[in-house]
């Protein structure tokens, strides 16, 4: 059996794919956790529009450079939700990351 | 060709490439897009790359040269990758020829010299193609993992990297006679997409930015007339050469039945892709379709089709002279050719801005951040370049830059007011911390 065929045996194939799935899971997991934290966003159009308007408002309030806004989580029971944001100013000389929680308007179901 | 001889020629080519990309690199202010990169702002289509400019500035100081340096190096790296790709598909000589042509290709040199992220696209595409072909030939575990990691990371660096996935898919369809799902690489691409897909789903603000970005890129419905006019306006020589390459491929594959090499098939798919993108994004085509490597590939193919050595050398020399001439008459490279110090973003818009100012109306400039910059320029200045020079001499005189959020709609609102002329050179402005 030459070298080329050895690499195509079933066992090698399984090992290759196990490595692939392992790395994919590692790379996906932060996003999956964040998707879970933002889960309300994907089921309600009202929460979607509320978060988009909050993003645009925050950009206006926090200034031109605060473009890297990050909506990291939506929490709260019932109709009132809290939107958690990270934002930071972009400049190579400045590291300025801040966090703020905004309580949204009541959402009618 | 002896290895020593080959290495010497390669080093000479890389030195030429590096010299062309580093010469006078800090000259000229950063354009709006360059400034965004220099500030490390995440683009809607690229998340990790601007950070390399930030790191470079932390090491070499906050200036234009340091902001552009990583991209000049990436451009030089692309020349080296082009050599590897050429050697992989044919031989050493072909590799050297392709590397030499890429080193002096005017479009590529100009792009490498700016802090635009687009140059990385050529780099990523070449990296992906090389990993793809190496896995096909060697089938080693290391090759498999390399290919997988490149597929995984490429879309994060520049979202347009996914265009090459389409080319690779076409290649699989062509190679496997339609049974593409039997190739492991098809499933590898599908799985490699997942982290990027989930990342995007977890970023509502990125989705929002992307929506306005795509609206801007695609614009109105395509027609053949708009396609042709944009083809002519955008980046003539490169695109015409690319479409010529598609004709060349069709002629070789369909009529002469000569297409055998893997690279031919890949490049055929590449040209088809370019045609499609040209048709569907008529507003801003050259932005997406940097077909440098494809142009270089077919130029090299064309040149080497001449069997006589004298003709081959003559043709290469003519290519070299024309390209170097184009490079050194370009105002962005040879700074002495430029009349003002504002970069070509301003030069392109100069006529329009002047007419607007003479009418006493505010000037709107796209900042590329999802909102438009609204500029009130004093009547006494009349020209934007004069404005900047005047402002340097009169730093305390009132002048206003009002950025308004529009998202390409009419109903803009006031965004922020800055009183500093240095907003033009955004890199030098420290944001007011709130």
Coordinates of C-alpha atoms in Angstrom, one line a residue:
Chain A
X1 CA 0.0 0.0 0.0
X2 CA 1.6 3.3 -1.0
X3 CA 1.5 6.5 0.9
X4 CA -1.3 8.1 -1.2
X5 CA -3.7 5.2 -0.5
X6 CA -2.9 5.1 3.2
X7 CA -4.3 8.5 3.6
X8 CA -7.6 7.5 2.0
X9 CA -8.3 4.6 4.3
X10 CA -11.5 4.8 6.3
X11 CA -9.8 5.3 9.6
X12 CA -7.8 8.3 8.4
X13 CA -10.9 9.7 6.9
X14 CA -12.7 9.5 10.2
X15 CA -9.8 11.2 12.0
X16 CA -9.7 14.0 9.5
X17 CA -13.4 14.7 9.8
X18 CA -13.3 14.4 13.6
X19 CA -10.6 17.2 13.7
X20 CA -12.7 19.3 11.3
X21 CA -15.9 19.0 13.4
X22 CA -13.9 19.6 16.6
X23 CA -12.4 22.9 15.3
X24 CA -15.7 24.0 13.7
X25 CA -17.4 23.5 17.1
X26 CA -14.7 25.5 18.9
X27 CA -15.0 28.3 16.3
X28 CA -18.8 28.3 16.4
X29 CA -19.3 28.2 20.1
X30 CA -18.9 31.9 21.0
X31 CA -21.3 32.8 18.3
X32 CA -23.8 30.1 19.4
X33 CA -23.6 31.4 23.0
X34 CA -24.3 34.9 21.8
X35 CA -27.2 33.8 19.6
X36 CA -28.6 32.1 22.7
X37 CA -28.2 35.5 24.6
X38 CA -29.9 37.3 21.8
X39 CA -32.6 34.7 21.3
X40 CA -35.6 37.1 21.7
X41 CA -34.3 39.0 18.7
X42 CA -35.0 36.2 16.3
X43 CA -38.6 35.6 17.3
X44 CA -40.0 39.1 17.6
X45 CA -40.1 41.7 14.9
X46 CA -40.7 44.4 17.5
X47 CA -37.6 43.5 19.4
X48 CA -35.7 43.5 16.2
X49 CA -36.8 47.0 15.2
X50 CA -36.3 48.2 18.8
X51 CA -32.7 47.0 18.8
X52 CA -31.9 48.5 15.4
X53 CA -33.2 51.9 16.5
X54 CA -31.2 51.6 19.7
X55 CA -28.1 50.9 17.6
X56 CA -28.6 53.9 15.4
X57 CA -29.4 56.2 18.4
X58 CA -26.3 55.0 20.2
X59 CA -24.2 55.8 17.2
X60 CA -25.5 59.3 17.2
X61 CA -25.1 59.8 20.9
X62 CA -21.7 58.2 21.3
X63 CA -20.1 59.9 18.3
X64 CA -18.6 59.2 15.0
X65 CA -15.9 56.9 16.2
X66 CA -18.1 54.6 18.3
X67 CA -18.9 52.5 15.2
X68 CA -18.0 49.2 16.7
X69 CA -21.2 48.7 18.7
X70 CA -21.9 45.3 20.0
X71 CA -25.3 44.2 21.1
X72 CA -24.2 41.4 23.4
X73 CA -27.4 40.3 25.1
X74 CA -31.1 40.8 25.5
X75 CA -32.5 39.9 28.9
X76 CA -35.7 40.4 30.9
X77 CA -38.9 38.6 31.6
X78 CA -42.3 39.6 30.3
X79 CA -42.8 42.5 28.0
X80 CA -39.9 44.8 29.0
X81 CA -36.5 43.8 27.8
X82 CA -33.0 45.1 28.6
X83 CA -30.5 45.5 25.8
X84 CA -26.9 45.2 26.7
X85 CA -24.3 47.0 24.5
X86 CA -20.6 47.2 24.3
X87 CA -19.2 50.1 22.4
X88 CA -15.7 51.4 21.9
X89 CA -13.9 54.3 20.3
X90 CA -11.6 53.4 17.5
X91 CA -8.2 54.9 17.6
X92 CA -4.9 53.1 17.7
X93 CA -3.8 55.1 20.7
X94 CA -6.9 54.7 22.8
X95 CA -8.4 51.6 24.2
X96 CA -11.9 52.5 25.3
X97 CA -14.5 49.8 25.7
X98 CA -17.6 50.6 27.6
X99 CA -20.7 48.7 28.5
X100 CA -24.2 50.0 29.0
X101 CA -27.7 48.4 29.6
X102 CA -30.7 50.1 28.1
X103 CA -34.2 49.2 29.1
X104 CA -36.5 49.0 26.1
X105 CA -40.1 50.0 25.8
X106 CA -42.8 47.4 26.7
X107 CA -43.4 45.0 23.9
X108 CA -47.0 44.0 23.3
X109 CA -47.5 40.4 22.5
Chain B
X1 CA 16.4 25.9 -14.2
X2 CA 18.9 25.4 -11.3
X3 CA 17.5 26.0 -7.8
X4 CA 20.2 28.7 -7.1
X5 CA 19.5 30.5 -10.3
X6 CA 15.8 30.4 -9.6
X7 CA 16.1 31.6 -6.1
X8 CA 18.3 34.6 -7.2
X9 CA 15.7 35.6 -9.8
X10 CA 12.9 35.2 -7.2
X11 CA 14.7 37.4 -4.7
X12 CA 15.3 40.0 -7.4
X13 CA 11.5 40.0 -8.2
X14 CA 10.5 40.2 -4.6
X15 CA 13.0 43.1 -4.0
X16 CA 11.5 44.9 -7.0
X17 CA 7.9 44.3 -5.7
X18 CA 8.8 45.4 -2.2
X19 CA 10.6 48.5 -3.6
X20 CA 7.7 49.5 -5.7
X21 CA 5.3 49.1 -2.8
X22 CA 7.4 50.9 -0.2
X23 CA 8.7 53.8 -2.2
X24 CA 7.2 57.0 -0.9
X25 CA 4.6 55.1 1.0
X26 CA 3.8 57.7 3.6
X27 CA 3.0 60.4 1.0
X28 CA -0.5 61.7 0.8
X29 CA -3.2 61.8 3.4
X30 CA -5.3 58.8 4.1
X31 CA -8.5 58.6 2.2
X32 CA -11.8 58.0 4.0
X33 CA -11.6 54.3 3.6
X34 CA -8.0 54.2 4.5
X35 CA -8.7 56.2 7.7
X36 CA -11.3 53.7 8.7
X37 CA -8.8 50.9 8.3
X38 CA -6.2 52.9 10.2
X39 CA -8.6 53.4 13.1
X40 CA -9.4 49.8 13.2
X41 CA -13.1 50.2 12.5
X42 CA -14.8 46.9 11.6
X43 CA -16.1 47.1 8.1
X44 CA -19.4 45.4 7.3
X45 CA -17.4 43.1 5.1
X46 CA -14.2 42.6 7.1
X47 CA -13.7 42.1 10.8
X48 CA -10.1 41.1 11.6
X49 CA -8.0 42.8 9.0
X50 CA -8.1 46.5 10.1
X51 CA -6.5 45.4 13.3
X52 CA -3.2 44.6 11.5
X53 CA -3.0 48.3 10.6
X54 CA -3.6 49.2 14.2
X55 CA -0.9 46.8 15.4
X56 CA 1.5 48.3 12.8
X57 CA 0.9 51.8 14.1
X58 CA 1.4 50.7 17.7
X59 CA 4.9 49.5 16.6
X60 CA 6.0 52.2 14.1
X61 CA 4.0 55.2 15.3
X62 CA 0.8 56.8 14.2
X63 CA 1.4 57.9 10.7
X64 CA 0.3 57.1 7.2
X65 CA 3.4 55.0 6.4
X66 CA 2.7 52.7 9.4
X67 CA -1.0 52.5 8.5
X68 CA -0.2 51.3 5.0
X69 CA 2.8 49.2 5.7
X70 CA 1.0 45.8 6.4
X71 CA -0.9 46.0 3.2
X72 CA 2.3 46.8 1.2
X73 CA 3.8 43.6 2.8
X74 CA 0.6 41.6 2.0
X75 CA 1.0 42.8 -1.6
X76 CA 4.6 41.6 -1.7
X77 CA 3.5 38.3 -0.1
X78 CA 1.0 37.9 -2.9
X79 CA 3.8 38.1 -5.4
X80 CA 5.6 35.2 -3.6
X81 CA 2.3 33.2 -3.5
X82 CA 1.9 33.8 -7.2
X83 CA 5.3 32.3 -7.8
X84 CA 4.3 29.2 -5.8
X85 CA 0.9 29.0 -7.7
X86 CA 2.7 29.3 -11.1
X87 CA 5.2 26.7 -10.1
X88 CA 2.5 24.4 -8.9
X89 CA 0.5 24.5 -12.1
X90 CA 3.4 24.4 -14.5
X91 CA 7.1 24.9 -13.7
X92 CA 9.7 27.2 -12.2
X93 CA 9.9 29.5 -15.2
X94 CA 6.2 29.9 -15.4
X95 CA 6.1 30.7 -11.7
X96 CA 8.8 33.3 -12.0
X97 CA 7.1 34.9 -15.0
X98 CA 3.7 35.2 -13.2
X99 CA 5.4 36.6 -10.0
X100 CA 7.3 39.1 -12.1
X101 CA 4.2 40.2 -13.9
X102 CA 2.2 40.6 -10.6
X103 CA 5.1 42.5 -9.1
X104 CA 4.8 45.3 -11.7
X105 CA 1.0 45.1 -12.4
X106 CA 0.0 48.8 -12.0
X107 CA -3.4 48.1 -10.4
X108 CA -1.9 45.7 -7.9
X109 CA 0.9 48.1 -7.0
X110 CA -1.5 51.0 -6.4
X111 CA -3.8 48.8 -4.3
X112 CA -0.9 47.5 -2.2
X113 CA 0.3 51.0 -1.5
X114 CA -3.0 52.1 0.1
X115 CA -4.5 51.0 3.4
X116 CA -7.4 49.4 1.6
X117 CA -8.3 45.9 2.6
X118 CA -8.8 44.7 -1.0
X119 CA -5.2 43.7 -1.5
X120 CA -5.7 41.0 1.1
X121 CA -8.3 39.4 -1.2
X122 CA -5.7 38.5 -3.8
X123 CA -3.5 37.1 -1.0
X124 CA -6.3 35.0 0.5
X125 CA -7.5 33.8 -2.9
X126 CA -4.0 32.7 -3.9
X127 CA -3.5 31.0 -0.5
X128 CA -6.8 29.1 -0.9
X129 CA -6.0 28.0 -4.4
X130 CA -2.5 26.8 -3.4
X131 CA -3.8 24.8 -0.4
X132 CA -6.6 23.4 -2.7
X133 CA -4.1 22.1 -5.3
X134 CA -1.6 20.8 -2.8
X135 CA -4.3 18.7 -1.1
X136 CA -5.4 17.4 -4.4
X137 CA -1.9 16.2 -5.2
X138 CA -0.5 15.1 -1.8
X139 CA -3.6 14.1 0.3
X140 CA -1.6 14.6 3.5
X141 CA -3.2 15.3 6.9
X142 CA -1.3 18.6 7.2
X143 CA -2.5 19.7 3.7
X144 CA -6.1 18.8 4.8
X145 CA -5.9 20.9 8.0
X146 CA -4.3 23.8 6.2
X147 CA -7.0 23.9 3.6
X148 CA -9.6 23.6 6.3
X149 CA -8.2 26.5 8.4
X150 CA -7.9 28.8 5.3
X151 CA -11.5 28.0 4.4
X152 CA -12.5 28.8 8.0
X153 CA -10.7 32.1 8.4
X154 CA -10.9 33.5 4.8
X155 CA -14.5 35.0 5.1
X156 CA -13.6 36.7 8.4
X157 CA -10.7 38.5 6.8
X158 CA -12.7 39.7 3.7
X159 CA -16.2 38.5 3.0
X160 CA -15.5 38.6 -0.8
X161 CA -13.2 35.6 -0.3
X162 CA -16.4 33.5 -0.5
X163 CA -16.5 34.3 -4.3
X164 CA -13.6 31.8 -4.7
X165 CA -15.8 29.1 -3.1
X166 CA -18.1 29.5 -6.1
X167 CA -15.1 29.0 -8.4
X168 CA -13.9 26.0 -6.5
X169 CA -17.4 24.5 -6.6
X170 CA -17.5 25.0 -10.4
X171 CA -14.1 23.3 -10.5
X172 CA -15.5 20.3 -8.6
X173 CA -18.5 20.1 -10.9
X174 CA -16.2 20.2 -14.0
X175 CA -13.7 17.7 -12.5
X176 CA -16.2 15.2 -11.1
X177 CA -18.5 15.3 -14.1
X178 CA -21.4 16.7 -12.0
X179 CA -21.0 14.4 -9.0
X180 CA -19.4 17.1 -6.9
X181 CA -20.8 15.7 -3.6
X182 CA -18.5 12.7 -3.9
X183 CA -15.5 15.0 -3.3
X184 CA -14.6 15.6 0.4
X185 CA -13.7 19.2 -0.3
X186 CA -17.3 20.0 -1.2
X187 CA -18.3 19.0 2.4
X188 CA -15.2 20.7 3.8
X189 CA -16.3 24.0 2.3
X190 CA -19.9 23.5 3.6
X191 CA -18.7 22.8 7.1
X192 CA -16.0 25.5 7.0
X193 CA -18.7 28.1 6.3
X194 CA -20.6 27.4 9.5
X195 CA -18.5 29.6 12.0
X196 CA -18.8 32.5 9.7
X197 CA -22.6 32.0 9.2
X198 CA -23.2 31.8 13.0
X199 CA -20.9 34.8 13.6
X200 CA -23.0 36.9 11.2
X201 CA -26.2 35.7 12.7
X202 CA -25.0 36.7 16.2
X203 CA -24.2 40.3 15.1
X204 CA -27.4 42.2 14.4
X205 CA -25.5 45.5 13.8
X206 CA -23.3 43.8 11.2
X207 CA -26.4 42.5 9.4
X208 CA -27.8 46.0 9.5
X209 CA -24.6 47.5 8.1
X210 CA -24.4 44.8 5.5
X211 CA -27.9 45.6 4.3
X212 CA -27.1 49.2 3.6
X213 CA -23.8 48.2 2.1
X214 CA -25.3 45.8 -0.3
X215 CA -28.0 48.3 -1.3
X216 CA -25.2 50.7 -2.1
X217 CA -23.2 48.2 -4.1
X218 CA -25.9 46.6 -6.2
X219 CA -27.8 49.8 -7.0
X220 CA -30.3 49.8 -9.9
X221 CA -31.2 46.9 -12.1
X222 CA -28.6 45.8 -14.5
X223 CA -28.8 46.2 -18.2
X224 CA -26.3 45.4 -21.0
X225 CA -25.7 49.1 -21.6
X226 CA -25.0 49.9 -17.9
X227 CA -22.8 46.8 -17.8
X228 CA -20.7 47.9 -20.8
X229 CA -20.5 51.6 -19.6
X230 CA -19.4 50.5 -16.2
X231 CA -16.9 48.0 -17.6
X232 CA -15.3 50.9 -19.5
X233 CA -15.4 53.4 -16.6
X234 CA -14.3 51.2 -13.8
X235 CA -11.0 49.7 -14.5
X236 CA -10.6 49.2 -18.2
X237 CA -7.5 47.3 -18.8
X238 CA -7.8 44.7 -16.0
X239 CA -11.4 43.8 -16.8
X240 CA -11.0 43.7 -20.5
X241 CA -8.0 41.5 -20.1
X242 CA -10.1 39.3 -17.7
X243 CA -12.9 38.9 -20.2
X244 CA -10.4 38.2 -22.9
X245 CA -9.2 35.5 -20.6
X246 CA -12.7 33.9 -20.5
X247 CA -12.8 34.0 -24.4
X248 CA -9.3 32.4 -24.4
X249 CA -10.5 29.7 -22.0
X250 CA -13.7 29.0 -24.0
X251 CA -11.7 28.8 -27.2
X252 CA -9.2 26.4 -25.7
X253 CA -11.7 24.2 -24.0
X254 CA -14.5 24.2 -26.5
X255 CA -12.9 24.5 -29.9
X256 CA -9.3 23.2 -29.5
X257 CA -10.1 20.7 -26.7
X258 CA -6.8 21.6 -25.1
X259 CA -7.8 22.3 -21.5
X260 CA -6.0 19.8 -19.3
X261 CA -4.3 21.7 -16.5
X262 CA -6.2 22.2 -13.2
X263 CA -5.3 25.9 -13.3
X264 CA -7.0 26.3 -16.6
X265 CA -10.2 24.9 -15.2
X266 CA -9.9 27.1 -12.1
X267 CA -9.3 30.2 -14.1
X268 CA -12.2 29.4 -16.4
X269 CA -14.5 29.4 -13.4
X270 CA -12.8 32.6 -12.2
X271 CA -13.6 34.4 -15.4
X272 CA -17.2 33.3 -15.3
X273 CA -17.5 34.6 -11.8
X274 CA -16.0 37.9 -12.8
X275 CA -18.6 38.2 -15.6
X276 CA -21.4 37.5 -13.2
X277 CA -20.2 40.0 -10.6
X278 CA -19.8 42.6 -13.3
X279 CA -23.3 42.1 -14.3
X280 CA -24.9 42.1 -10.9
X281 CA -22.9 44.9 -9.2
X282 CA -22.6 47.5 -11.9
X283 CA -22.2 50.3 -9.4
X284 CA -18.8 49.4 -8.0
X285 CA -17.3 46.6 -9.9
X286 CA -13.5 46.9 -9.7
X287 CA -13.9 47.0 -6.0
X288 CA -14.9 43.4 -5.9
X289 CA -13.2 41.7 -8.7
X290 CA -9.6 42.3 -8.4
X291 CA -8.7 39.7 -11.1
X292 CA -5.0 40.4 -10.8
X293 CA -3.9 36.9 -10.5
X294 CA -6.2 35.7 -13.4
X295 CA -4.8 38.5 -15.7
X296 CA -1.3 37.6 -14.7
X297 CA -2.0 33.9 -15.3
X298 CA -3.2 34.5 -18.8
X299 CA -0.6 37.1 -19.7
X300 CA 2.0 34.5 -18.7
X301 CA 0.2 31.8 -20.7
X302 CA 0.1 34.1 -23.7
X303 CA 3.8 35.1 -23.4
X304 CA 5.0 31.5 -23.0
X305 CA 3.0 30.4 -26.0
X306 CA 5.8 32.0 -28.1
X307 CA 8.4 29.3 -28.6
X308 CA 11.2 31.6 -29.8
X309 CA 13.3 32.8 -26.9
X310 CA 13.9 36.3 -28.4
X311 CA 10.2 37.0 -28.7
X312 CA 9.5 35.8 -25.2
X313 CA 12.2 38.1 -23.8
X314 CA 11.1 41.0 -25.9
X315 CA 7.4 40.6 -24.9
X316 CA 8.3 40.4 -21.2
X317 CA 10.5 43.5 -21.5
X318 CA 7.7 45.5 -23.2
X319 CA 5.3 44.4 -20.5
X320 CA 7.8 45.5 -17.8
X321 CA 8.5 48.9 -19.4
X322 CA 4.8 49.7 -20.0
X323 CA 3.9 48.8 -16.4
X324 CA 6.7 50.6 -14.8
X325 CA 5.9 53.7 -16.9
X326 CA 2.2 53.5 -15.8
X327 CA 3.3 53.1 -12.2
X328 CA 5.7 56.1 -12.1
X329 CA 3.4 58.5 -13.8
X330 CA 0.6 57.7 -11.3
X331 CA 0.2 60.6 -8.9
X332 CA -0.5 58.2 -6.0
X333 CA 2.9 56.7 -6.2
X334 CA 5.2 59.3 -7.6
X335 CA 4.1 62.1 -5.3
X336 CA 5.8 64.8 -7.3
X337 CA 3.2 64.3 -10.1
X338 CA 0.4 65.3 -7.7
X339 CA -0.8 68.9 -7.5
X340 CA -2.3 68.7 -4.0
X341 CA -1.8 66.6 -1.0
X342 CA -5.3 65.1 -0.6
X343 CA -5.2 61.7 -2.2
X344 CA -7.2 60.6 -5.1
X345 CA -10.5 60.4 -3.3
X346 CA -10.5 64.2 -3.4
X347 CA -9.1 64.5 -6.9
X348 CA -11.9 62.4 -8.3
X349 CA -14.6 64.5 -6.6
X350 CA -12.9 67.9 -7.1
X351 CA -15.0 69.1 -10.0
X352 CA -18.3 68.2 -8.4
X353 CA -17.3 69.7 -5.1
X354 CA -16.2 73.0 -6.7
X355 CA -19.5 73.3 -8.5
X356 CA -21.4 72.6 -5.3
X357 CA -19.4 75.2 -3.4
X358 CA -19.8 77.8 -6.1
X359 CA -23.6 77.3 -5.8
X360 CA -23.3 77.9 -2.0
X361 CA -24.6 74.4 -1.1
X362 CA -23.3 72.0 1.4
X363 CA -21.2 69.1 0.1
X364 CA -22.1 65.5 0.8
X365 CA -19.4 62.9 0.9
X366 CA -19.8 59.2 1.6
X367 CA -17.9 58.2 4.6
X368 CA -18.7 54.6 3.8
X369 CA -19.9 54.0 7.4
X370 CA -23.6 53.9 6.6
X371 CA -23.9 57.7 6.8
X372 CA -23.0 60.6 4.6
X373 CA -20.7 63.4 5.5
X374 CA -22.2 66.8 5.0
X375 CA -19.6 69.5 4.6
X376 CA -20.1 73.3 5.0
X377 CA -17.1 74.9 3.4
X378 CA -16.6 78.6 3.8
X379 CA -17.3 80.7 0.8
X380 CA -13.9 82.3 1.0
X381 CA -12.1 79.1 0.4
X382 CA -14.0 77.7 -2.6
X383 CA -11.8 74.6 -3.0
X384 CA -11.4 71.8 -0.6
X385 CA -7.6 71.6 -1.0
X386 CA -7.4 75.4 -0.5
X387 CA -9.6 74.9 2.4
X388 CA -7.2 72.5 4.1
X389 CA -4.2 74.8 3.4
X390 CA -6.1 77.8 4.6
X391 CA -7.2 75.9 7.7
X392 CA -3.6 75.0 8.6
X393 CA -2.7 78.7 8.7
X394 CA -5.9 79.7 10.6
X395 CA -6.4 76.9 13.0
X396 CA -8.8 78.9 15.3
X397 CA -11.1 80.3 12.6
X398 CA -14.6 78.7 12.7
X399 CA -15.2 75.9 10.2
X400 CA -17.6 73.1 10.5
X401 CA -17.9 69.5 9.6
X402 CA -21.3 68.1 10.1
X403 CA -21.7 64.4 9.7
X404 CA -25.3 63.3 9.1
X405 CA -26.8 59.9 9.3
X406 CA -28.7 59.3 6.1
X407 CA -28.4 55.6 5.0
X408 CA -28.8 57.0 1.5
X409 CA -32.2 58.5 2.2
X410 CA -33.2 62.1 2.1
X411 CA -34.2 62.6 5.7
X412 CA -30.8 63.1 7.3
X413 CA -30.3 64.2 10.9
X414 CA -27.4 66.0 12.5
X415 CA -24.8 63.5 13.6
X416 CA -22.0 65.3 15.2
X417 CA -20.2 68.6 14.9
X418 CA -16.5 68.8 14.8
X419 CA -14.6 72.1 14.6
X420 CA -11.2 70.7 13.5
X421 CA -9.8 70.7 10.1
X422 CA -8.0 67.5 11.0
X423 CA -11.2 65.6 10.5
X424 CA -10.0 65.4 7.0
X425 CA -7.1 63.4 8.2
X426 CA -9.1 61.3 10.5
X427 CA -6.1 59.3 11.7
X428 CA -4.7 62.3 13.6
X429 CA -7.9 63.1 15.5
X430 CA -8.3 61.7 19.0
X431 CA -12.0 61.0 19.6
X432 CA -13.6 62.9 22.5
X433 CA -14.2 60.3 25.1
X434 CA -17.7 60.5 26.6

